[in-house]
XYZ file of C-alpha atoms in Angstrom:
773
model
C 59.121 80.414 112.758
C 57.617 76.954 113.091
C 59.251 73.981 114.520
C 58.967 70.756 112.887
C 58.558 67.302 114.804
C 62.396 66.703 114.529
C 63.070 70.041 116.253
C 60.445 69.292 118.645
C 62.041 65.956 119.430
C 65.609 67.183 119.896
C 64.334 70.330 122.031
C 62.766 67.312 124.499
C 66.341 66.026 124.120
C 67.967 69.089 125.246
C 65.565 69.849 128.059
C 65.757 66.658 129.288
C 69.672 66.376 129.427
C 69.009 69.907 131.341
C 66.510 68.866 134.135
C 69.067 65.225 134.489
C 71.837 67.813 135.278
C 69.889 69.428 138.515
C 66.363 69.808 139.895
C 66.878 73.783 138.510
C 66.281 71.923 134.916
C 66.846 74.544 132.211
C 67.872 77.378 134.966
C 70.670 75.086 136.352
C 71.629 74.556 132.606
C 71.971 78.391 132.281
C 73.725 78.526 135.766
C 76.483 76.249 134.594
C 76.465 78.787 131.194
C 76.965 81.635 133.340
C 79.587 80.581 135.291
C 81.474 79.463 132.491
C 81.236 83.475 131.727
C 83.546 84.524 134.344
C 86.908 85.117 133.610
C 90.133 83.948 134.608
C 92.900 86.255 135.786
C 95.975 85.961 134.016
C 99.029 88.225 134.281
C 98.491 91.458 132.885
C 100.886 93.770 130.680
C 100.760 96.200 128.176
C 99.768 95.255 124.608
C 102.797 95.865 122.738
C 104.572 93.286 125.230
C 102.471 90.263 124.072
C 103.810 89.915 120.504
C 106.700 87.691 121.776
C 107.963 84.243 120.788
C 104.709 81.801 122.033
C 106.814 78.980 124.009
C 104.756 76.057 124.732
C 104.939 76.247 128.442
C 104.798 80.363 128.615
C 102.530 81.385 130.896
C 99.381 83.065 129.338
C 99.137 86.886 129.635
C 96.538 89.641 129.750
C 97.165 91.613 127.003
C 95.768 95.600 127.500
C 95.612 97.748 124.574
C 94.256 101.159 124.829
C 92.666 102.683 121.363
C 90.919 105.861 120.619
C 89.267 106.403 117.278
C 89.199 110.037 116.037
C 88.852 112.072 112.809
C 92.080 113.344 111.591
C 93.739 114.564 108.005
C 95.754 112.030 106.283
C 98.760 114.483 106.875
C 101.205 112.736 108.923
C 103.582 109.484 109.048
C 101.402 106.286 109.812
C 98.332 108.042 107.523
C 99.211 109.611 104.403
C 97.266 106.619 102.676
C 98.037 107.527 98.990
C 99.704 111.139 99.093
C 96.398 112.987 98.740
C 95.366 114.795 101.869
C 91.643 114.082 103.320
C 89.795 113.892 106.274
C 90.388 109.708 107.443
C 89.187 107.780 110.442
C 92.451 106.402 112.747
C 92.904 104.288 115.839
C 95.762 105.879 117.883
C 96.518 108.108 114.689
C 97.217 105.571 112.160
C 96.003 103.593 109.194
C 95.947 100.728 109.729
C 95.177 100.977 113.181
C 97.979 99.392 115.715
C 98.554 95.372 115.222
C 97.091 93.274 117.615
C 99.708 90.109 118.334
C 99.001 87.823 120.803
C 99.896 84.343 121.592
C 97.532 81.329 121.781
C 96.254 81.176 125.410
C 96.426 84.795 125.983
C 93.446 86.905 126.767
C 92.708 90.393 124.797
C 91.720 93.825 126.279
C 91.181 96.894 124.370
C 90.004 99.859 126.168
C 88.614 101.782 123.854
C 87.812 105.522 123.944
C 85.517 107.238 120.851
C 87.268 110.218 120.377
C 85.149 111.398 117.275
C 84.773 115.211 117.803
C 85.190 116.287 114.472
C 83.272 116.189 111.153
C 84.313 112.926 109.191
C 81.013 111.212 110.055
C 79.095 113.846 109.764
C 80.306 113.889 106.112
C 79.756 110.174 105.281
C 76.206 109.716 106.841
C 76.759 107.867 109.947
C 76.615 109.056 113.379
C 79.403 110.055 115.848
C 78.962 106.877 117.554
C 81.399 103.969 116.983
C 81.745 100.474 117.985
C 84.754 98.002 117.822
C 84.464 94.609 116.089
C 87.109 91.726 115.900
C 85.878 90.074 112.864
C 86.121 86.287 112.822
C 86.350 85.783 116.669
C 83.483 83.649 118.015
C 82.817 85.600 121.689
C 81.358 82.321 123.637
C 81.384 84.076 126.863
C 81.406 87.744 126.013
C 78.777 88.130 123.133
C 78.444 91.683 124.318
C 82.062 92.553 122.968
C 80.955 91.413 119.479
C 80.591 94.949 118.560
C 77.379 95.363 116.346
C 75.369 98.254 117.054
C 71.795 97.294 118.468
C 72.554 93.541 117.963
C 75.243 93.333 120.866
C 75.321 96.464 122.485
C 74.385 100.449 121.992
C 76.772 101.981 119.946
C 79.504 104.114 122.000
C 78.703 107.740 121.890
C 81.528 110.417 121.813
C 83.551 111.063 124.990
C 82.009 113.700 127.253
C 78.689 113.220 126.061
C 76.190 111.918 128.382
C 75.736 108.205 128.264
C 72.361 106.198 129.799
C 72.784 102.557 131.493
C 73.968 101.085 128.677
C 76.452 103.346 126.883
C 79.026 103.153 129.850
C 81.439 106.110 129.210
C 84.724 105.832 127.356
C 86.780 103.528 127.641
C 84.599 100.641 126.521
C 86.733 96.868 127.243
C 86.132 95.330 124.523
C 88.537 91.474 124.032
C 88.092 87.755 124.416
C 89.804 85.030 125.954
C 91.511 83.113 123.250
C 91.008 79.703 125.050
C 87.377 80.249 126.157
C 86.075 82.541 123.167
C 86.583 80.665 120.372
C 89.811 82.005 119.106
C 92.056 79.741 117.732
C 95.759 80.890 116.462
C 94.947 82.555 113.296
C 94.678 85.738 111.121
C 91.664 87.839 111.879
C 91.305 91.630 111.582
C 89.012 94.343 113.723
C 87.036 97.344 112.349
C 84.199 99.942 113.241
C 80.675 98.224 112.389
C 79.193 101.623 112.146
C 78.534 103.263 109.079
C 80.862 103.717 106.568
C 83.642 104.281 109.543
C 85.651 101.287 108.091
C 85.904 102.611 104.468
C 87.510 105.740 105.730
C 90.208 103.956 107.857
C 88.927 102.444 111.398
C 90.300 98.731 110.578
C 93.482 96.781 111.525
C 95.348 93.616 112.053
C 94.820 91.120 114.463
C 97.025 88.154 115.125
C 96.952 84.917 117.214
C 100.391 83.317 116.995
C 100.584 79.329 118.018
C 102.429 78.075 120.394
C 105.276 75.997 119.874
C 108.337 76.533 117.325
C 107.907 78.955 115.133
C 107.883 77.299 111.293
C 107.704 80.454 109.457
C 108.970 84.039 109.562
C 105.592 86.407 109.465
C 104.302 88.965 107.284
C 101.369 91.177 107.414
C 99.805 92.696 104.298
C 96.258 94.352 104.815
C 94.311 95.396 102.047
C 92.311 98.150 101.084
C 90.795 99.941 98.238
C 90.622 103.719 98.906
C 88.378 106.790 97.891
C 88.624 109.865 96.738
C 87.161 111.695 99.868
C 84.808 110.017 102.577
C 82.001 111.982 100.271
C 83.387 110.744 97.250
C 82.968 107.019 96.713
C 85.120 106.961 93.342
C 88.130 104.430 94.373
C 91.351 105.996 93.086
C 94.012 103.829 94.527
C 94.780 100.643 96.916
C 96.164 100.752 100.142
C 98.803 98.080 101.418
C 99.184 98.168 105.137
C 98.017 101.789 104.646
C 100.657 102.732 102.175
C 100.057 103.390 98.261
C 100.582 106.129 95.528
C 98.443 107.840 92.931
C 99.581 108.504 89.355
C 99.476 110.823 86.751
C 95.381 110.279 86.284
C 93.057 108.911 88.678
C 89.251 108.326 88.326
C 86.528 110.672 88.538
C 82.400 109.427 88.026
C 79.143 110.925 88.214
C 76.481 110.196 90.767
C 74.738 107.195 88.645
C 77.747 105.383 88.167
C 78.955 106.080 91.768
C 75.350 104.376 92.902
C 75.948 101.447 90.447
C 79.533 100.826 92.009
C 77.981 100.893 95.608
C 75.552 98.712 94.757
C 77.714 96.136 93.144
C 76.639 96.392 89.603
C 79.531 97.874 88.718
C 80.459 101.518 88.125
C 82.221 103.284 84.855
C 84.598 105.906 85.625
C 86.722 108.554 83.297
C 90.393 109.377 83.852
C 91.127 112.978 85.240
C 94.522 114.703 85.731
C 95.695 114.233 88.903
C 96.533 117.576 90.961
C 98.361 115.652 93.500
C 101.084 114.379 91.166
C 104.220 115.134 91.548
C 106.776 112.415 90.388
C 109.797 114.221 91.844
C 107.841 114.760 95.491
C 106.054 111.894 96.433
C 104.551 112.039 100.030
C 104.339 107.994 100.412
C 106.172 105.361 99.473
C 104.943 101.912 98.658
C 104.886 99.156 101.506
C 108.198 97.518 102.280
C 108.182 93.692 102.812
C 111.891 92.953 103.399
C 113.611 89.472 103.435
C 116.107 89.440 106.112
C 116.609 85.717 105.978
C 116.612 84.575 102.106
C 116.147 80.577 101.681
C 113.672 80.546 104.539
C 110.156 79.826 104.165
C 107.815 83.221 104.694
C 104.008 83.267 105.926
C 102.085 86.182 104.695
C 98.993 87.019 106.447
C 96.880 88.641 104.179
C 93.591 90.322 105.068
C 90.950 91.815 102.649
C 90.054 94.856 104.759
C 87.960 95.659 101.678
C 84.955 98.145 101.805
C 82.732 97.849 98.909
C 82.088 95.605 96.060
C 86.278 95.689 95.180
C 87.893 92.573 95.086
C 91.589 92.080 95.085
C 93.953 90.106 93.564
C 97.569 89.238 94.408
C 100.867 88.105 93.256
C 104.446 87.977 93.746
C 106.841 88.889 90.501
C 109.053 85.673 90.263
C 107.264 83.595 93.335
C 104.967 80.849 93.482
C 103.125 80.084 97.047
C 101.307 78.147 98.903
C 97.510 78.480 101.185
C 97.579 76.845 104.135
C 94.472 78.633 106.198
C 91.858 80.941 104.980
C 89.386 83.031 107.562
C 91.839 81.683 110.566
C 91.302 78.211 109.889
C 93.855 75.560 108.386
C 93.146 73.937 105.042
C 94.863 71.403 103.282
C 98.160 73.156 101.724
C 97.019 74.011 97.891
C 100.636 74.431 96.228
C 102.415 76.556 93.547
C 99.598 79.130 93.463
C 100.723 82.231 91.007
C 97.577 84.660 92.601
C 94.998 84.700 94.859
C 91.654 87.101 94.709
C 90.706 88.205 98.419
C 87.086 89.945 98.698
C 85.729 92.299 101.542
C 86.223 90.127 104.782
C 88.399 87.099 103.721
C 91.539 86.484 105.255
C 94.053 84.054 103.650
C 97.624 82.798 104.634
C 100.328 81.968 102.440
C 103.561 80.867 102.386
C 106.660 81.699 99.925
C 109.739 79.699 100.097
C 112.362 82.789 99.567
C 115.201 82.411 97.128
C 118.349 81.538 97.853
C 119.990 83.269 94.993
C 118.134 86.516 93.554
C 118.327 88.702 91.146
C 120.567 91.926 92.005
C 119.402 95.514 91.805
C 115.428 96.255 91.793
C 113.319 94.191 94.452
C 110.707 92.092 93.162
C 107.143 93.156 93.201
C 103.894 92.209 94.734
C 101.357 93.244 93.217
C 97.840 94.174 93.637
C 94.832 94.585 91.304
C 91.244 94.997 91.251
C 88.726 95.760 88.364
C 86.478 98.976 89.120
C 83.533 97.177 87.164
C 83.320 93.425 88.020
C 81.051 93.268 85.033
C 83.237 94.709 82.406
C 86.601 94.730 82.780
C 87.484 96.682 79.927
C 85.889 99.669 82.223
C 89.176 99.939 84.129
C 91.224 98.731 87.153
C 93.364 99.968 90.130
C 96.756 98.548 91.222
C 99.693 98.756 93.258
C 102.664 97.077 95.009
C 104.817 96.405 97.669
C 108.238 95.509 97.602
C 109.579 91.916 98.087
C 113.040 93.434 99.338
C 116.029 90.756 99.241
C 119.657 92.442 100.909
C 121.694 94.172 98.565
C 118.511 95.163 96.042
C 118.109 98.805 95.710
C 114.300 100.363 95.827
C 113.180 102.847 92.986
C 111.562 105.242 94.740
C 110.282 107.093 91.829
C 108.287 104.199 90.972
C 104.273 104.594 90.408
C 102.086 102.097 88.824
C 100.548 103.747 85.695
C 96.574 103.986 84.987
C 96.619 101.107 82.281
C 98.219 98.490 85.169
C 101.030 97.827 82.658
C 102.461 94.467 83.815
C 99.506 92.961 86.325
C 98.020 91.412 83.092
C 99.762 88.026 82.984
C 99.636 85.858 79.627
C 100.732 82.817 80.706
C 98.711 79.999 82.235
C 97.835 80.345 86.217
C 96.620 78.689 89.202
C 94.483 80.569 90.801
C 92.725 80.447 94.312
C 88.815 82.244 95.249
C 88.645 84.478 92.001
C 85.691 86.282 91.808
C 82.732 83.258 90.819
C 80.605 85.078 88.209
C 82.165 83.701 85.153
C 80.548 80.090 84.715
C 83.560 79.233 81.701
C 85.817 79.498 84.709
C 83.869 77.529 86.933
C 83.071 75.103 84.863
C 86.568 74.233 83.906
C 87.964 74.690 87.357
C 90.694 72.576 89.027
C 88.330 69.974 91.302
C 89.164 68.367 94.409
C 91.526 65.883 94.687
C 93.391 67.349 91.823
C 94.584 70.566 93.807
C 98.280 69.302 94.701
C 98.686 68.620 90.663
C 101.038 71.414 89.712
C 100.403 70.754 86.283
C 97.098 71.630 86.091
C 96.481 75.340 85.676
C 92.852 76.989 85.897
C 90.866 78.863 88.787
C 90.366 76.986 92.428
C 87.432 77.390 94.143
C 86.327 77.025 98.273
C 83.806 73.936 97.223
C 86.936 72.139 96.515
C 89.217 72.969 99.329
C 89.261 70.898 102.611
C 89.828 71.801 106.278
C 92.709 70.146 108.285
C 90.274 68.378 110.638
C 86.968 66.870 110.616
C 83.997 67.817 111.900
C 82.499 65.060 113.777
C 79.248 65.630 114.030
C 78.603 67.976 110.902
C 75.720 65.571 109.753
C 73.253 66.231 112.747
C 71.059 68.700 111.608
C 68.558 70.192 114.086
C 67.014 72.947 112.363
C 64.854 73.142 108.840
C 66.971 74.039 106.208
C 66.587 77.623 105.554
C 67.109 79.239 102.144
C 67.744 82.854 101.973
C 67.987 84.223 98.388
C 69.713 88.041 97.305
C 67.612 89.846 94.539
C 68.490 93.014 92.396
C 67.026 95.244 95.650
C 70.322 93.918 97.837
C 67.803 92.053 100.438
C 67.683 88.601 102.308
C 64.323 87.211 100.640
C 63.293 90.816 99.752
C 63.618 92.132 103.712
C 65.304 94.935 104.765
C 66.999 94.857 108.010
C 65.806 96.944 111.009
C 67.158 97.269 114.472
C 65.469 97.927 117.838
C 66.396 100.452 120.243
C 67.086 97.689 122.866
C 69.810 95.762 121.524
C 68.773 91.974 120.970
C 71.028 90.440 122.774
C 69.914 93.131 126.096
C 66.108 92.349 125.503
C 64.964 89.889 128.198
C 62.247 88.748 127.450
C 63.254 88.997 123.306
C 60.533 92.166 121.996
C 59.178 90.352 118.663
C 56.730 93.467 117.962
C 58.921 94.363 115.275
C 60.195 90.920 113.972
C 59.442 89.866 110.306
C 57.909 86.862 111.577
C 54.834 88.532 113.746
C 54.065 91.690 111.237
C 53.297 92.679 108.011
C 56.574 94.382 106.983
C 56.190 98.107 106.110
C 58.146 98.676 102.901
C 59.725 95.309 103.549
C 61.473 96.400 106.128
C 61.331 94.590 109.665
C 63.829 92.851 112.194
C 65.066 89.661 110.268
C 65.926 86.927 113.472
C 66.519 83.424 112.416
C 65.667 81.933 116.110
C 67.728 78.666 116.611
C 68.083 76.533 119.824
C 71.047 76.364 121.981
C 72.415 72.909 120.792
C 76.062 71.619 121.431
C 76.914 69.201 118.777
C 74.051 70.380 116.385
C 74.164 72.279 113.715
C 71.977 74.890 111.466
C 71.489 74.459 107.477
C 71.220 77.671 105.463
C 71.445 77.681 101.792
C 72.231 81.258 100.400
C 70.863 81.671 96.933
C 72.303 84.599 94.407
C 69.833 84.752 91.974
C 70.520 87.343 89.873
C 73.540 86.626 87.317
C 74.251 90.514 87.004
C 74.774 90.882 90.869
C 77.733 90.952 92.980
C 79.184 87.745 94.287
C 78.278 89.233 97.842
C 80.591 87.915 100.544
C 78.535 87.038 103.465
C 79.931 86.871 106.784
C 78.991 85.414 109.724
C 79.500 86.586 113.439
C 79.375 84.732 116.432
C 82.052 81.632 114.186
C 82.374 79.912 111.432
C 80.155 78.105 108.782
C 81.203 74.995 106.977
C 81.205 75.154 103.151
C 79.442 71.682 102.266
C 77.995 72.619 98.758
C 78.391 75.410 95.946
C 77.678 75.417 92.689
C 76.925 78.140 89.529
C 74.497 77.378 86.430
C 74.836 78.999 83.305
C 72.680 81.588 81.831
C 69.970 79.340 80.477
C 68.692 78.485 84.093
C 67.600 80.883 86.488
C 68.743 79.676 89.880
C 66.081 81.642 92.182
C 64.908 80.371 95.733
C 62.038 78.139 94.090
C 64.755 76.256 91.596
C 66.967 75.562 94.468
C 64.481 74.503 96.822
C 62.688 72.018 94.500
C 66.311 70.802 93.373
C 67.456 70.470 97.026
C 63.798 68.893 98.261
C 62.247 66.583 95.483
C 65.357 66.157 93.595
C 64.570 67.277 90.537
C 67.343 67.367 87.939
C 69.182 65.760 90.428
C 69.778 66.983 94.412
C 71.976 69.340 95.474
C 75.463 67.575 95.923
C 76.778 68.122 99.707
C 80.355 67.273 100.842
C 80.914 66.201 104.590
C 83.947 65.075 104.408
C 86.278 67.676 105.635
C 84.334 70.322 104.611
C 86.147 74.064 104.612
C 85.626 76.392 107.499
C 84.983 80.247 106.657
C 83.307 83.375 107.934
C 83.022 85.116 104.914
C 82.565 83.562 101.490
C 81.571 84.922 97.941
C 78.241 83.443 96.610
C 78.326 82.816 93.050
C 75.543 84.991 90.755
C 73.272 82.516 89.215
C 74.455 79.872 92.065
C 74.213 78.971 95.362
C 76.653 77.669 98.438
C 75.237 75.405 101.124
C 76.455 76.222 104.803
C 76.378 73.911 107.889
C 76.641 76.183 111.124
C 77.326 75.079 114.973
C 74.473 75.620 117.354
C 76.818 75.849 120.172
C 77.315 79.803 121.114
C 74.333 81.335 122.573
C 73.836 84.970 121.825
C 72.338 86.997 118.838
C 75.125 87.354 116.323
C 74.495 89.190 112.963
C 74.827 87.751 109.715
C 75.390 90.131 106.728
C 76.931 90.979 103.305
C 80.168 92.448 103.921
C 80.235 95.252 101.270
C 79.658 97.999 103.259
C 77.063 99.650 101.260
C 74.822 96.865 101.130
C 74.950 96.033 105.040
C 74.410 99.736 105.671
C 71.152 99.510 103.476
C 69.936 96.678 105.047
C 70.863 93.221 103.692
C 71.351 91.673 107.108
C 69.350 89.432 109.657
C 70.640 88.150 113.097
C 70.913 84.427 114.156
C 69.506 84.281 117.458
C 70.799 80.877 119.419
C 69.676 80.208 122.489
C 67.246 82.220 124.675
C 68.242 85.409 126.797
C 69.066 83.094 130.290
C 71.637 81.235 128.063
C 73.645 84.538 127.634
C 76.398 86.563 128.973
C 75.702 90.107 128.921
C 78.115 91.058 131.828
C 78.067 94.727 132.727
C 75.771 95.831 130.102
C 71.765 96.991 131.634
C 69.000 94.880 129.769
C 66.179 96.266 128.585
C 67.655 99.725 128.549
C 66.722 102.062 125.206
C 69.944 103.386 123.596
C 70.406 106.787 123.764
C 71.131 106.830 119.830
C 68.434 105.464 117.721
C 68.919 103.016 115.041
C 69.511 103.796 111.349
C 66.340 103.343 108.581
C 67.692 100.959 106.314
C 67.343 101.744 102.791
C 67.770 105.981 102.688
C 70.509 106.150 104.971
C 70.989 108.270 107.979
C 68.786 111.281 108.207
C 70.306 113.072 110.938
C 72.793 115.813 110.074
C 75.256 116.979 113.471
C 75.091 120.660 113.234
C 78.042 122.338 114.963
C 81.243 124.772 114.585
C 83.827 123.078 112.295
C 81.806 120.628 110.626
C 82.196 119.815 107.327
C 79.389 120.724 104.982
C 76.858 118.217 104.958
C 75.464 116.369 102.063
C 72.541 113.882 102.094
C 70.494 111.845 99.590
C 66.835 111.448 100.675
C 64.031 110.064 98.980
C 60.884 112.514 98.792
C 58.844 112.740 101.802
C 61.633 112.040 104.026
C 62.221 113.760 107.002
C 65.801 115.273 107.796
C 66.798 116.360 111.528
C 69.377 119.123 112.052
C 70.668 118.188 115.703
C 72.989 120.466 117.809
C 73.311 120.614 121.741
C 74.513 124.540 122.364
C 71.937 127.178 121.969
C 73.823 129.254 119.541
C 72.802 128.173 115.946
C 70.231 128.061 113.679
C 68.846 126.392 110.335
C 68.241 129.027 107.412
C 66.375 126.663 104.988
C 66.332 126.442 101.053
C 68.550 128.909 100.166
C 69.843 129.577 96.864
C 72.667 127.781 95.305
C 74.418 130.925 94.925
C 73.641 132.017 98.581
C 74.602 128.704 99.742
C 77.754 128.955 98.055
C 78.887 132.062 98.720
C 77.534 132.071 102.670
C 75.257 135.136 101.923
C 72.620 134.974 104.938
C 71.423 138.215 104.070
C 67.751 138.889 104.906
C 67.172 135.624 106.953
C 66.862 135.174 110.625
C 69.977 135.433 112.500
C 68.677 134.587 115.828
C 70.097 131.359 117.512
C 67.522 128.615 119.269
C 67.668 125.213 121.006
C 67.950 122.282 118.158
C 66.799 120.081 116.604
C 65.397 121.663 113.364
C 63.262 119.165 111.178
C 62.757 119.581 107.271
C 60.729 117.321 104.905
C 62.009 116.331 101.385
C 58.856 117.488 99.400
C 57.451 115.530 96.856
C 58.674 115.538 93.172
C 55.667 115.183 91.498
C 56.776 113.808 88.225
C 59.792 116.211 88.461
C 63.562 115.261 88.441
C 65.732 115.396 91.220
C 66.299 118.461 93.272
C 68.846 119.892 95.114
C 68.323 122.095 98.375
C 70.325 124.209 100.466
C 71.201 124.864 103.743
C 73.052 127.151 106.147
C 73.554 128.451 109.641
C 72.682 132.108 109.635
C 74.176 133.464 112.978
C 76.686 136.361 113.056
C 76.534 137.541 109.658
C 78.978 140.401 108.837
C 78.485 143.863 106.700
C 78.303 142.133 103.324
C 75.981 139.579 105.205
C 78.485 136.742 105.031
C 77.115 134.401 107.850
C 80.296 133.425 110.127
C 79.083 130.198 111.102
C 78.444 129.105 107.551
C 81.669 130.618 106.283
C 84.325 130.036 108.841
C 82.164 127.126 110.866
C 81.427 124.964 107.655
C 77.795 124.807 108.854
C 75.805 124.199 105.537
C 74.552 121.809 104.014
C 73.277 120.263 100.666
C 70.253 117.966 100.418
C 69.384 116.115 97.079
C 66.126 114.804 96.942
C 65.773 111.520 94.278
C 62.767 109.054 93.804
C 66.018 106.319 93.397
C 67.810 107.505 96.462
C 69.427 104.549 98.319
C 72.843 106.103 98.960
C 73.581 107.667 102.709
C 75.421 110.572 101.310
C 75.107 111.932 97.037
C 78.821 112.444 95.737
C 78.497 115.321 93.608
């Protein structure tokens, strides 16, 4: 991208400053940074000993956790989810994973093992590789620990597989230093950054406690919508801290509606009888939040571990609350709230003044609610509860929320924080700053009217040209779908710009979308996000490597089409009025919903050198390429520690738009299912020489595993198959199986007992990684 004269002048100032440090100039500047990369030794203790009172003068610790991620069934305590038995991914055998709670000043080390040897990820469309990401942590001295495959590292292969230099054998040492890496006290979370793994349970809470007296009693609430299975993306329940229930009826849906749901355009689902429902024999209970000290103030750290476009609303019966922080940053308190909405990736700290006098018998309910279709609320909803339990109250363990979500539709006026910004009337009538503390005012409160607790003194210093990024119906940034290099961006030296969008004509609008900025302390980049489609999702956009400050936001009615050209004209030419900006205590976020037919203006500090992904946090959207990379500085500025530069990853990056096209072929797998476009090559991959692939069976042969008349010999994989062109015909489905060891009736043992069969749907509109029939 071209630099303007202002950019060149500021670059000159930066270079002159670096030369003044020493005769080595830029290299001296980099040497100082590399010295800053070095760790400071602290007393090492097991991680579970770090959840302690954080006294002002307590010595800091290095808190060591050992994590493993593996495929399990939801059939044991700690991971029963909503009571139905299905495949899950779990850290240390539980959902959510173990909470990480440390003190300000501590260092965190997570020795992470990839123990994925089962079949879950084979079914959900991603590989058996994985990574670990600490959501919200800046990783200022450890960009290599950000956990994004092909951006900051190679993905971690399952333990026991071979590793090139960049793929260190498990465990991989993730972590950060709270006092060096941009990790102030606050509410964070961690999750896998590969495929749909976090959708299936690979997530957990991360809390950094402030040093000093504990003002509040802490509770953690991790919220997630939960799906029929890893292959069937119909939402059927909501989990709070991994606990929930399904009622007498649950939703079902066809492929077309599931695809709409994943694209963020809203799907319509129908209720069916729940075969797991037994009111007298529930396998799970709702989460219990116990109030041991009535009358005291409790802080609830609420984490939106939401997977798809499924924002969730939280309220507490007969209790109001005050919001004091969002996305780990303190805000001016917003009191007397009745409701709080969270989208994928967002976090809020709310404080509740508990009652000194409270009702007897049943506890109060913490209610969590979400619509299955953000554009048509009548299409259906999901809901769940947690119990707010005071002393002497008794839980009704037979209670279950009904499919109509009775009691979740309040009629009284509300004070609602952070609703989905897709309603122009609600936006136009919102409670605006500075009236947020006026409890008599009811209505919605949006991010643009919140204020940070502290002022950023240099936020007006804008180094770069303003970047305008438009979202369209194709779920892209400016029409470009993100691809990734075989050598991660952070580990390239020099940078390989061959396939970057700025140096090539993108094929099918797919390329490496990199926004390059200089490393410049006290300077900022400005990005304007434009969501032009009024019927689209309110995309929750997440930035790695730090927060951005929200200096502007607006939404237009349907008489205006707020596309990129319209917003640029208003901003640059002030046509009909300039875009208003606020630089007085603007709020900081790392994830924000962008209003459909509207925009958000962000300021990002350029003080954190590295390569940082910037993406929609709806899981399906990032996997099909709604992302870009913010590169700050140059390779000589970056900390890479033990990772080797310029070494290709063993696993290739996934292609955008069509989902993974590799099927891992092994005994014990679950039946694979894929959806691909015509002409796509699909690879069946296996390691031993004990398998084969029978291509294009009949449906009956597939169902029964009858491989009579086919090749039963074994050979070394891989095996490839190319999806045929449809030539005007409708979608087709093709069937595959391993033909090894048929019995006397022709039933193949590897197919029937080993699960080695696959169903591939060929569709011209196939952009999902796996079909869900």
